[in-house]
Tab-separated table of C-alpha atoms in Angstrom:
chain	number	residue	atom	x	y	z
Z	1	UNK	CA	0.000	0.000	0.000
Z	2	UNK	CA	1.360	3.449	-0.962
Z	3	UNK	CA	2.396	5.721	1.901
Z	4	UNK	CA	0.201	8.834	2.443
Z	5	UNK	CA	2.619	11.789	2.509
Z	6	UNK	CA	2.708	15.553	2.572
Z	7	UNK	CA	4.066	17.263	-0.522
Z	8	UNK	CA	6.647	19.130	1.543
Z	9	UNK	CA	8.276	15.746	2.308
Z	10	UNK	CA	8.271	14.416	-1.249
Z	11	UNK	CA	12.078	14.447	-1.640
Z	12	UNK	CA	12.264	11.628	0.906
Z	13	UNK	CA	10.249	9.320	-1.360
Z	14	UNK	CA	12.088	9.470	-4.687
Z	15	UNK	CA	11.399	6.246	-6.575
Z	16	UNK	CA	8.623	5.141	-4.234
Z	17	UNK	CA	4.871	4.940	-4.568
Z	18	UNK	CA	2.997	7.497	-2.441
Z	19	UNK	CA	-0.521	8.782	-1.882
Z	20	UNK	CA	-1.294	12.510	-1.992
Z	21	UNK	CA	-4.487	14.122	-0.723
Z	22	UNK	CA	-5.270	17.660	-1.797
Z	23	UNK	CA	-6.793	19.981	-4.368
Z	24	UNK	CA	-6.216	20.638	-8.061
Z	25	UNK	CA	-4.473	23.992	-8.391
Z	26	UNK	CA	-4.219	23.938	-12.174
Z	27	UNK	CA	-4.470	21.506	-15.089
Z	28	UNK	CA	-2.620	21.572	-18.403
Z	29	UNK	CA	-4.099	19.492	-21.240
Z	30	UNK	CA	-1.515	17.973	-23.600
Z	31	UNK	CA	-3.751	15.381	-25.196
Z	32	UNK	CA	-2.378	12.016	-24.087
Z	33	UNK	CA	-0.743	13.755	-21.118
Z	34	UNK	CA	-2.624	15.604	-18.401
Z	35	UNK	CA	-0.451	17.664	-16.075
Z	36	UNK	CA	-2.205	18.156	-12.751
Z	37	UNK	CA	-0.679	20.666	-10.354
Z	38	UNK	CA	-1.858	19.531	-6.939
Z	39	UNK	CA	-1.582	21.337	-3.606
Z	40	UNK	CA	-2.101	19.952	-0.124
Z	41	UNK	CA	-1.360	22.957	2.111
Z	42	UNK	CA	2.329	22.093	2.528
Z	43	UNK	CA	3.382	22.479	-1.114
Z	44	UNK	CA	2.544	21.945	-4.765
Z	45	UNK	CA	3.607	19.079	-7.015
Z	46	UNK	CA	3.007	18.161	-10.636
Z	47	UNK	CA	1.161	14.871	-11.108
Z	48	UNK	CA	1.192	13.365	-14.606
Z	49	UNK	CA	-1.660	11.305	-16.037
Z	50	UNK	CA	-0.351	9.359	-19.076
Z	51	UNK	CA	-3.117	7.853	-21.206
Z	52	UNK	CA	-1.374	4.552	-21.876
Z	53	UNK	CA	-0.634	4.019	-18.149
Z	54	UNK	CA	-4.232	4.478	-16.915
Z	55	UNK	CA	-7.533	2.815	-17.645
Z	56	UNK	CA	-9.888	4.793	-19.864
Z	57	UNK	CA	-12.172	5.830	-16.995
Z	58	UNK	CA	-9.339	7.186	-14.871
Z	59	UNK	CA	-7.785	9.104	-17.764
Z	60	UNK	CA	-11.166	10.615	-18.688
Z	61	UNK	CA	-11.534	11.670	-15.057
Z	62	UNK	CA	-8.133	13.399	-15.184
Z	63	UNK	CA	-9.189	15.228	-18.355
Z	64	UNK	CA	-12.379	16.474	-16.739
Z	65	UNK	CA	-10.942	17.717	-13.433
Z	66	UNK	CA	-11.877	21.275	-12.554
Z	67	UNK	CA	-9.847	23.801	-10.587
Z	68	UNK	CA	-10.005	23.183	-6.797
Z	69	UNK	CA	-11.527	19.725	-7.121
Z	70	UNK	CA	-10.461	17.614	-4.147
Z	71	UNK	CA	-8.537	14.471	-5.060
Z	72	UNK	CA	-6.583	11.498	-3.771
Z	73	UNK	CA	-3.714	10.495	-6.067
Z	74	UNK	CA	-1.490	7.452	-5.828
Z	75	UNK	CA	1.614	7.276	-7.967
Z	76	UNK	CA	5.367	6.980	-8.244
Z	77	UNK	CA	7.687	9.836	-7.254
Z	78	UNK	CA	10.421	10.655	-9.745
Z	79	UNK	CA	12.998	13.376	-9.945
Z	80	UNK	CA	12.641	15.982	-12.707
Z	81	UNK	CA	14.470	19.317	-12.611
Z	82	UNK	CA	11.860	20.798	-14.970
Z	83	UNK	CA	8.910	19.928	-12.751
Z	84	UNK	CA	6.999	22.964	-11.477
Z	85	UNK	CA	5.860	23.191	-7.903
Z	86	UNK	CA	7.142	23.788	-4.404
Z	87	UNK	CA	9.546	22.393	-3.276
Z	88	UNK	CA	9.848	21.280	-6.930
Z	89	UNK	CA	12.256	18.978	-8.835
Z	90	UNK	CA	9.890	16.047	-8.370
Z	91	UNK	CA	6.718	14.861	-10.058
Z	92	UNK	CA	4.312	11.995	-9.499
Z	93	UNK	CA	3.359	9.543	-12.226
Z	94	UNK	CA	-0.317	8.824	-11.561
Z	95	UNK	CA	-1.344	5.191	-11.074
Z	96	UNK	CA	-4.675	5.789	-9.359
Z	97	UNK	CA	-6.932	8.853	-9.240
Z	98	UNK	CA	-9.895	9.297	-6.901
Z	99	UNK	CA	-12.086	12.408	-6.933
Z	100	UNK	CA	-13.603	13.335	-3.593
Z	101	UNK	CA	-15.554	16.286	-4.956
Z	102	UNK	CA	-15.633	17.767	-8.459
Z	103	UNK	CA	-15.594	21.531	-7.899
Z	104	UNK	CA	-17.984	23.863	-9.642
Z	105	UNK	CA	-16.740	26.743	-11.777
Z	106	UNK	CA	-14.142	28.388	-9.570
Z	107	UNK	CA	-14.490	32.193	-9.286
Z	108	UNK	CA	-10.744	32.882	-9.188
Z	109	UNK	CA	-9.120	31.841	-12.438
Z	110	UNK	CA	-5.386	31.859	-13.332
Z	111	UNK	CA	-5.628	35.427	-14.650
Z	112	UNK	CA	-5.627	38.967	-13.317
Z	113	UNK	CA	-8.544	39.982	-11.115
Z	114	UNK	CA	-9.311	43.336	-9.512
Z	115	UNK	CA	-8.388	43.787	-5.863
Z	116	UNK	CA	-11.983	44.369	-4.752
Z	117	UNK	CA	-13.091	41.147	-6.452
Z	118	UNK	CA	-10.283	39.235	-4.763
Z	119	UNK	CA	-11.083	40.769	-1.367
Z	120	UNK	CA	-14.767	39.881	-1.807
Z	121	UNK	CA	-13.576	36.318	-2.404
Z	122	UNK	CA	-10.885	36.352	0.282
Z	123	UNK	CA	-12.169	33.035	1.655
Z	124	UNK	CA	-11.059	31.489	-1.647
Z	125	UNK	CA	-8.151	33.831	-2.435
Z	126	UNK	CA	-6.234	32.469	0.575
Z	127	UNK	CA	-5.785	29.250	-1.472
Z	128	UNK	CA	-3.681	31.008	-4.121
Z	129	UNK	CA	0.073	30.511	-4.195
Z	130	UNK	CA	0.942	34.107	-3.298
Z	131	UNK	CA	-1.397	34.217	-0.314
Z	132	UNK	CA	-0.200	30.776	0.767
Z	133	UNK	CA	3.366	32.103	0.861
Z	134	UNK	CA	2.445	35.289	2.762
Z	135	UNK	CA	0.410	33.541	5.435
Z	136	UNK	CA	3.066	30.873	5.980
Z	137	UNK	CA	5.605	33.645	6.591
Z	138	UNK	CA	3.144	35.367	8.929
Z	139	UNK	CA	2.849	32.163	10.970
Z	140	UNK	CA	6.635	31.943	11.304
Z	141	UNK	CA	6.874	35.594	12.346
Z	142	UNK	CA	4.320	34.985	15.111
Z	143	UNK	CA	6.045	31.794	16.191
Z	144	UNK	CA	9.450	33.523	16.287
Z	145	UNK	CA	8.059	36.435	18.288
Z	146	UNK	CA	6.735	34.100	20.955
Z	147	UNK	CA	9.744	31.800	20.998
Z	148	UNK	CA	12.244	34.668	21.274
Z	149	UNK	CA	10.364	36.346	24.107
Z	150	UNK	CA	9.748	33.073	25.941
Z	151	UNK	CA	13.415	32.124	25.602
Z	152	UNK	CA	14.554	35.503	26.946
Z	153	UNK	CA	12.592	35.407	30.186
Z	154	UNK	CA	9.361	37.154	29.159
Z	155	UNK	CA	6.052	35.792	30.427
Z	156	UNK	CA	2.953	35.871	28.243
Z	157	UNK	CA	0.067	37.514	30.125
Z	158	UNK	CA	-3.271	38.004	28.380
Z	159	UNK	CA	-4.868	41.446	28.641
Z	160	UNK	CA	-8.535	42.423	28.179
Z	161	UNK	CA	-10.073	43.079	24.773
Z	162	UNK	CA	-12.992	44.892	26.417
Z	163	UNK	CA	-11.807	47.939	28.370
Z	164	UNK	CA	-13.467	50.807	30.269
Z	165	UNK	CA	-11.198	53.522	28.838
Z	166	UNK	CA	-8.754	54.452	26.114
Z	167	UNK	CA	-5.160	53.354	26.188
Z	168	UNK	CA	-4.154	56.285	24.018
Z	169	UNK	CA	-6.406	58.453	21.855
Z	170	UNK	CA	-10.121	58.472	22.681
Z	171	UNK	CA	-11.041	59.463	19.102
Z	172	UNK	CA	-9.920	56.104	17.704
Z	173	UNK	CA	-11.991	53.783	19.886
Z	174	UNK	CA	-14.725	51.352	18.888
Z	175	UNK	CA	-17.403	51.890	21.536
Z	176	UNK	CA	-19.855	49.165	22.545
Z	177	UNK	CA	-22.698	48.887	25.037
Z	178	UNK	CA	-21.595	46.797	28.011
Z	179	UNK	CA	-24.844	46.074	29.863
Z	180	UNK	CA	-25.809	49.725	29.803
Z	181	UNK	CA	-22.298	51.050	30.404
Z	182	UNK	CA	-19.947	52.323	27.682
Z	183	UNK	CA	-16.962	50.090	26.963
Z	184	UNK	CA	-14.382	49.932	24.197
Z	185	UNK	CA	-12.473	47.454	22.097
Z	186	UNK	CA	-8.860	47.610	23.250
Z	187	UNK	CA	-6.382	49.754	21.322
Z	188	UNK	CA	-3.554	48.275	23.367
Z	189	UNK	CA	-2.863	45.974	26.288
Z	190	UNK	CA	-0.056	48.185	27.522
Z	191	UNK	CA	-1.680	49.743	30.589
Z	192	UNK	CA	-2.621	46.317	31.935
Z	193	UNK	CA	0.807	45.069	30.956
Z	194	UNK	CA	2.352	47.646	33.277
Z	195	UNK	CA	0.419	46.081	36.145
Z	196	UNK	CA	1.605	42.637	35.055
Z	197	UNK	CA	5.194	43.861	34.785
Z	198	UNK	CA	5.158	44.776	38.482
Z	199	UNK	CA	4.368	41.144	39.252
Z	200	UNK	CA	6.661	39.316	36.824
Z	201	UNK	CA	9.385	41.768	35.776
Z	202	UNK	CA	9.387	41.037	32.026
Z	203	UNK	CA	6.056	40.317	30.343
Z	204	UNK	CA	4.305	40.532	27.009
Z	205	UNK	CA	0.761	40.424	25.733
Z	206	UNK	CA	-0.106	39.292	22.229
Z	207	UNK	CA	-3.508	39.610	20.653
Z	208	UNK	CA	-5.911	41.548	18.461
Z	209	UNK	CA	-6.150	45.305	18.855
Z	210	UNK	CA	-8.625	47.752	17.364
Z	211	UNK	CA	-8.322	51.296	16.027
Z	212	UNK	CA	-11.331	53.214	14.739
Z	213	UNK	CA	-9.057	55.528	12.787
Z	214	UNK	CA	-10.796	56.459	9.516
Z	215	UNK	CA	-7.758	55.860	7.374
Z	216	UNK	CA	-7.518	54.307	3.923
Z	217	UNK	CA	-3.733	54.219	3.679
Z	218	UNK	CA	-1.843	51.093	2.682
Z	219	UNK	CA	-0.512	50.816	6.261
Z	220	UNK	CA	-3.770	50.816	8.259
Z	221	UNK	CA	-6.240	48.194	9.427
Z	222	UNK	CA	-9.126	48.515	11.875
Z	223	UNK	CA	-8.252	45.177	13.486
Z	224	UNK	CA	-4.678	43.974	13.741
Z	225	UNK	CA	-2.416	41.858	15.920
Z	226	UNK	CA	0.158	43.383	18.212
Z	227	UNK	CA	2.794	42.087	20.582
Z	228	UNK	CA	3.623	44.374	23.511
Z	229	UNK	CA	6.584	43.587	25.774
Z	230	UNK	CA	6.954	45.542	29.038
Z	231	UNK	CA	10.097	45.459	31.161
Z	232	UNK	CA	10.886	46.593	34.718
Z	233	UNK	CA	14.103	48.558	35.250
Z	234	UNK	CA	14.549	49.185	31.491
Z	235	UNK	CA	15.487	52.634	30.232
Z	236	UNK	CA	15.199	53.823	26.634
Z	237	UNK	CA	18.674	52.596	25.730
Z	238	UNK	CA	17.895	49.144	27.141
Z	239	UNK	CA	14.682	49.136	25.125
Z	240	UNK	CA	16.422	49.904	21.831
Z	241	UNK	CA	19.085	47.281	22.479
Z	242	UNK	CA	16.415	44.660	23.111
Z	243	UNK	CA	14.368	45.676	20.057
Z	244	UNK	CA	17.247	45.397	17.600
Z	245	UNK	CA	18.019	41.882	18.822
Z	246	UNK	CA	14.327	40.942	18.665
Z	247	UNK	CA	13.655	42.353	15.189
Z	248	UNK	CA	16.855	40.872	13.772
Z	249	UNK	CA	15.897	37.425	15.061
Z	250	UNK	CA	12.497	37.659	13.357
Z	251	UNK	CA	13.947	38.695	9.989
Z	252	UNK	CA	16.788	36.178	10.018
Z	253	UNK	CA	14.441	33.325	10.971
Z	254	UNK	CA	12.172	34.111	8.019
Z	255	UNK	CA	15.161	34.235	5.663
Z	256	UNK	CA	16.362	30.894	6.982
Z	257	UNK	CA	13.017	29.093	6.817
Z	258	UNK	CA	11.211	30.676	3.897
Z	259	UNK	CA	13.523	31.070	0.899
Z	260	UNK	CA	10.897	29.280	-1.199
Z	261	UNK	CA	8.028	31.536	-0.111
Z	262	UNK	CA	10.100	34.693	-0.580
Z	263	UNK	CA	10.965	33.481	-4.077
Z	264	UNK	CA	7.252	33.025	-4.827
Z	265	UNK	CA	6.727	36.645	-3.715
Z	266	UNK	CA	9.688	37.753	-5.860
Z	267	UNK	CA	11.093	39.439	-2.773
Z	268	UNK	CA	14.586	40.893	-3.127
Z	269	UNK	CA	16.158	39.825	0.156
Z	270	UNK	CA	19.407	41.789	-0.225
Z	271	UNK	CA	18.476	44.422	2.321
Z	272	UNK	CA	16.764	41.972	4.636
Z	273	UNK	CA	20.012	40.011	4.898
Z	274	UNK	CA	21.618	43.130	6.405
Z	275	UNK	CA	19.158	43.274	9.313
Z	276	UNK	CA	21.506	42.529	12.200
Z	277	UNK	CA	22.388	44.611	15.290
Z	278	UNK	CA	23.227	47.369	15.822
Z	279	UNK	CA	20.639	49.661	14.222
Z	280	UNK	CA	21.334	53.376	13.676
Z	281	UNK	CA	19.802	55.807	16.176
Z	282	UNK	CA	18.925	59.470	15.635
Z	283	UNK	CA	16.991	61.943	17.741
Z	284	UNK	CA	13.759	63.544	16.628
Z	285	UNK	CA	15.640	66.874	16.544
Z	286	UNK	CA	18.186	65.391	14.143
Z	287	UNK	CA	15.461	63.797	12.014
Z	288	UNK	CA	13.649	67.128	11.594
Z	289	UNK	CA	16.894	68.836	10.580
Z	290	UNK	CA	17.597	66.108	8.037
Z	291	UNK	CA	14.102	66.421	6.570
Z	292	UNK	CA	14.318	70.193	6.370
Z	293	UNK	CA	17.679	69.972	4.626
Z	294	UNK	CA	16.363	67.363	2.206
Z	295	UNK	CA	13.281	69.460	1.403
Z	296	UNK	CA	15.465	72.525	0.770
Z	297	UNK	CA	17.464	70.590	-1.835
Z	298	UNK	CA	14.385	69.413	-3.771
Z	299	UNK	CA	13.045	71.391	-6.749
Z	300	UNK	CA	9.735	69.530	-7.116
Z	301	UNK	CA	7.129	71.683	-5.245
Z	302	UNK	CA	4.840	68.722	-4.533
Z	303	UNK	CA	7.631	66.623	-3.075
Z	304	UNK	CA	8.924	69.620	-1.138
Z	305	UNK	CA	5.480	70.135	0.387
Z	306	UNK	CA	5.279	66.442	1.343
Z	307	UNK	CA	8.488	66.697	3.326
Z	308	UNK	CA	7.789	70.066	4.933
Z	309	UNK	CA	7.846	69.842	8.721
Z	310	UNK	CA	8.457	72.121	11.678
Z	311	UNK	CA	9.688	71.024	15.070
Z	312	UNK	CA	6.793	69.596	17.054
Z	313	UNK	CA	5.005	68.015	14.130
Z	314	UNK	CA	4.419	64.280	14.001
Z	315	UNK	CA	5.881	62.327	11.102
Z	316	UNK	CA	3.652	61.176	8.278
Z	317	UNK	CA	4.377	58.402	5.820
Z	318	UNK	CA	6.532	60.574	3.476
Z	319	UNK	CA	8.663	61.716	6.417
Z	320	UNK	CA	9.171	58.183	7.760
Z	321	UNK	CA	10.060	56.866	4.308
Z	322	UNK	CA	12.563	59.653	3.669
Z	323	UNK	CA	14.266	59.166	7.046
Z	324	UNK	CA	14.457	55.392	6.681
Z	325	UNK	CA	15.982	55.638	3.205
Z	326	UNK	CA	18.953	57.496	4.683
Z	327	UNK	CA	20.044	54.196	6.268
Z	328	UNK	CA	20.645	50.602	5.189
Z	329	UNK	CA	18.972	49.123	8.256
Z	330	UNK	CA	15.904	50.023	10.324
Z	331	UNK	CA	16.528	53.271	12.205
Z	332	UNK	CA	15.488	54.281	15.708
Z	333	UNK	CA	14.121	57.824	16.040
Z	334	UNK	CA	13.954	58.779	19.708
Z	335	UNK	CA	12.892	61.664	21.975
Z	336	UNK	CA	9.745	62.882	20.217
Z	337	UNK	CA	7.806	65.984	21.289
Z	338	UNK	CA	5.653	65.234	24.322
Z	339	UNK	CA	2.590	66.760	22.661
Z	340	UNK	CA	2.806	64.250	19.792
Z	341	UNK	CA	2.880	61.181	22.024
Z	342	UNK	CA	0.762	59.404	24.637
Z	343	UNK	CA	0.262	60.848	28.119
Z	344	UNK	CA	2.212	58.142	29.990
Z	345	UNK	CA	5.646	58.740	28.411
Z	346	UNK	CA	8.534	59.861	30.615
Z	347	UNK	CA	9.751	63.412	29.879
Z	348	UNK	CA	13.415	64.043	29.108
Z	349	UNK	CA	15.156	65.551	32.102
Z	350	UNK	CA	15.382	69.323	31.618
Z	351	UNK	CA	13.176	69.216	28.499
Z	352	UNK	CA	9.549	68.597	29.519
Z	353	UNK	CA	8.423	69.286	25.948
Z	354	UNK	CA	10.298	66.120	24.839
Z	355	UNK	CA	9.613	62.564	26.002
Z	356	UNK	CA	11.705	59.416	26.225
Z	357	UNK	CA	9.968	57.731	23.306
Z	358	UNK	CA	11.229	55.808	20.295
Z	359	UNK	CA	9.875	54.554	16.969
Z	360	UNK	CA	11.635	52.023	14.764
Z	361	UNK	CA	11.319	52.868	11.068
Z	362	UNK	CA	11.773	50.098	8.519
Z	363	UNK	CA	13.498	50.735	5.178
Z	364	UNK	CA	11.980	50.442	1.707
Z	365	UNK	CA	9.022	52.691	2.532
Z	366	UNK	CA	7.432	50.542	5.260
Z	367	UNK	CA	7.546	53.145	8.009
Z	368	UNK	CA	6.964	52.584	11.714
Z	369	UNK	CA	7.311	48.964	12.808
Z	370	UNK	CA	7.473	49.511	16.561
Z	371	UNK	CA	6.612	52.349	18.903
Z	372	UNK	CA	7.623	52.519	22.541
Z	373	UNK	CA	8.917	54.570	25.432
Z	374	UNK	CA	10.017	54.827	28.993
Z	375	UNK	CA	6.881	55.167	31.122
Z	376	UNK	CA	6.250	57.837	33.727
Z	377	UNK	CA	6.788	56.127	37.079
Z	378	UNK	CA	6.382	59.110	39.437
Z	379	UNK	CA	2.835	59.205	40.848
Z	380	UNK	CA	2.599	63.013	41.067
Z	381	UNK	CA	3.907	63.530	37.546
Z	382	UNK	CA	1.455	61.040	36.077
Z	383	UNK	CA	-1.405	62.715	37.955
Z	384	UNK	CA	-0.302	66.031	36.435
Z	385	UNK	CA	-0.239	64.570	32.913
Z	386	UNK	CA	-3.708	63.083	33.342
Z	387	UNK	CA	-5.004	66.475	34.493
Z	388	UNK	CA	-3.254	68.326	31.653
Z	389	UNK	CA	-4.940	66.359	28.900
Z	390	UNK	CA	-8.342	66.295	30.591
Z	391	UNK	CA	-8.699	62.575	31.245
Z	392	UNK	CA	-11.125	61.552	33.995
Z	393	UNK	CA	-8.756	60.309	36.726
Z	394	UNK	CA	-11.433	58.035	38.166
Z	395	UNK	CA	-11.402	55.935	35.004
Z	396	UNK	CA	-7.640	55.492	35.331
Z	397	UNK	CA	-7.558	55.131	39.115
Z	398	UNK	CA	-6.250	51.569	38.984
Z	399	UNK	CA	-3.499	52.641	36.583
Z	400	UNK	CA	-2.499	55.560	38.799
Z	401	UNK	CA	-2.378	53.156	41.750
Z	402	UNK	CA	0.560	51.369	40.113
Z	403	UNK	CA	2.753	54.401	40.864
Z	404	UNK	CA	1.928	54.297	44.585
Z	405	UNK	CA	2.992	50.771	45.465
Z	406	UNK	CA	6.575	50.001	44.523
Z	407	UNK	CA	6.828	52.005	41.317
Z	408	UNK	CA	10.028	51.543	39.290
Z	409	UNK	CA	11.433	52.878	36.001
Z	410	UNK	CA	10.135	50.715	33.181
Z	411	UNK	CA	9.765	50.650	29.407
Z	412	UNK	CA	7.868	48.860	26.679
Z	413	UNK	CA	6.837	48.917	23.049
Z	414	UNK	CA	4.319	47.537	20.603
Z	415	UNK	CA	5.031	45.731	17.328
Z	416	UNK	CA	2.305	45.387	14.720
Z	417	UNK	CA	2.390	41.939	13.137
Z	418	UNK	CA	0.788	43.018	9.866
Z	419	UNK	CA	3.202	45.880	9.192
Z	420	UNK	CA	6.080	43.540	9.954
Z	421	UNK	CA	4.702	40.946	7.516
Z	422	UNK	CA	4.256	43.612	4.834
Z	423	UNK	CA	7.850	44.773	5.241
Z	424	UNK	CA	9.486	41.345	5.277
Z	425	UNK	CA	7.363	40.071	2.370
Z	426	UNK	CA	7.760	43.307	0.390
Z	427	UNK	CA	4.004	43.805	-0.034
Z	428	UNK	CA	2.559	47.034	-1.428
Z	429	UNK	CA	-0.503	46.948	0.853
Z	430	UNK	CA	-1.253	45.643	4.335
Z	431	UNK	CA	-4.535	43.977	3.313
Z	432	UNK	CA	-2.751	40.752	2.250
Z	433	UNK	CA	-0.897	40.334	5.547
Z	434	UNK	CA	-3.846	39.039	7.575
Z	435	UNK	CA	-6.253	36.257	6.602
Z	436	UNK	CA	-9.372	38.471	6.686
Z	437	UNK	CA	-8.629	42.195	6.629
Z	438	UNK	CA	-10.897	44.663	8.399
Z	439	UNK	CA	-10.556	48.032	6.733
Z	440	UNK	CA	-12.541	51.252	6.649
Z	441	UNK	CA	-14.969	49.941	4.010
Z	442	UNK	CA	-14.557	46.203	4.443
Z	443	UNK	CA	-16.184	43.854	6.958
Z	444	UNK	CA	-16.825	40.942	4.506
Z	445	UNK	CA	-16.053	38.084	4.326
């Protein structure tokens, strides 16, 4: 009896009979030869139905197979450098073909389709080779994130998805009715993570987060996944040192494990291969000066206007892209204006208008990958900040309590999984980085 195998393991069975179970990705009709490209979730392999080697019924069945029909194929594995597929260089000579279900006319054909059509059919689009490659890389990124943090002494602590108040900006919250009381979908687990940090020292939360920001840019989703480490007794320099090790491990693991998937995506990995510590670091002050100098040297009025910025302004996508392209690796920009950042960030000593914050900007136009800071740990100072921005202190009473019982200097950051996937895969839009994207005008499927 032929051994049931996964296509990813096919190299181990050269010259042997095997059984494959999967779906027809594509069929090429060459008369007496039918080339069936079959996928099983682990890879794709070419299976060849030769008329003289099969009974008439089986060969007719091979000729009639439709795209995405589910099949069981038994045949002999043989090496062939010309054979298409992944991992490739092998094909299967069909000896027995069983159809589990003959698929109807498949909506997504091997041709160009509009993005909206593909997004409407996302439940089927995830079967395509490109999406298969992206989502496999996403899974490895998530796995590496967890493994690296677990191996470096961080404890995973789950934080609430339903919260009574904003973590950052109240204008970007999804509000719901919680038994007659207003509640919100969490923008971040950070505030709760600070409580957890005081118990365990180094922690992280990892889960879905929600932003009701009405943005249609290629970098924004309404629902996305974020990992947020929080560390006791970490200053900003400690934070940056940890981040560059963490990010480098993620990138290098993907390069090591997913050469095939990156090839499918036609990703130039030259710059990714350079992602190793240390990363360059510049202050916000320096970044603004660089942007102003760059804008002054540009003749194009539209481009000049894009890069225009005065001290105190937050960076937009053109600014982040321009700064990142000044370096070969991701670049840390630190010490942003206090007014441009969240209320809980520690001010720079002697410069209360600047806070101990840092963003990591990825090269190749992918912008902010992480955002973090030292946190205010003085109870009186945090009370002042809450009063300054008009937040109801009663809503944040539990958070303010953390500064009264053994408060310590601490730092943390958030990394968005989808932006990281987009950068590493070289994708033009974030919508392909998550199985089912939730965007400003998309809640289906």
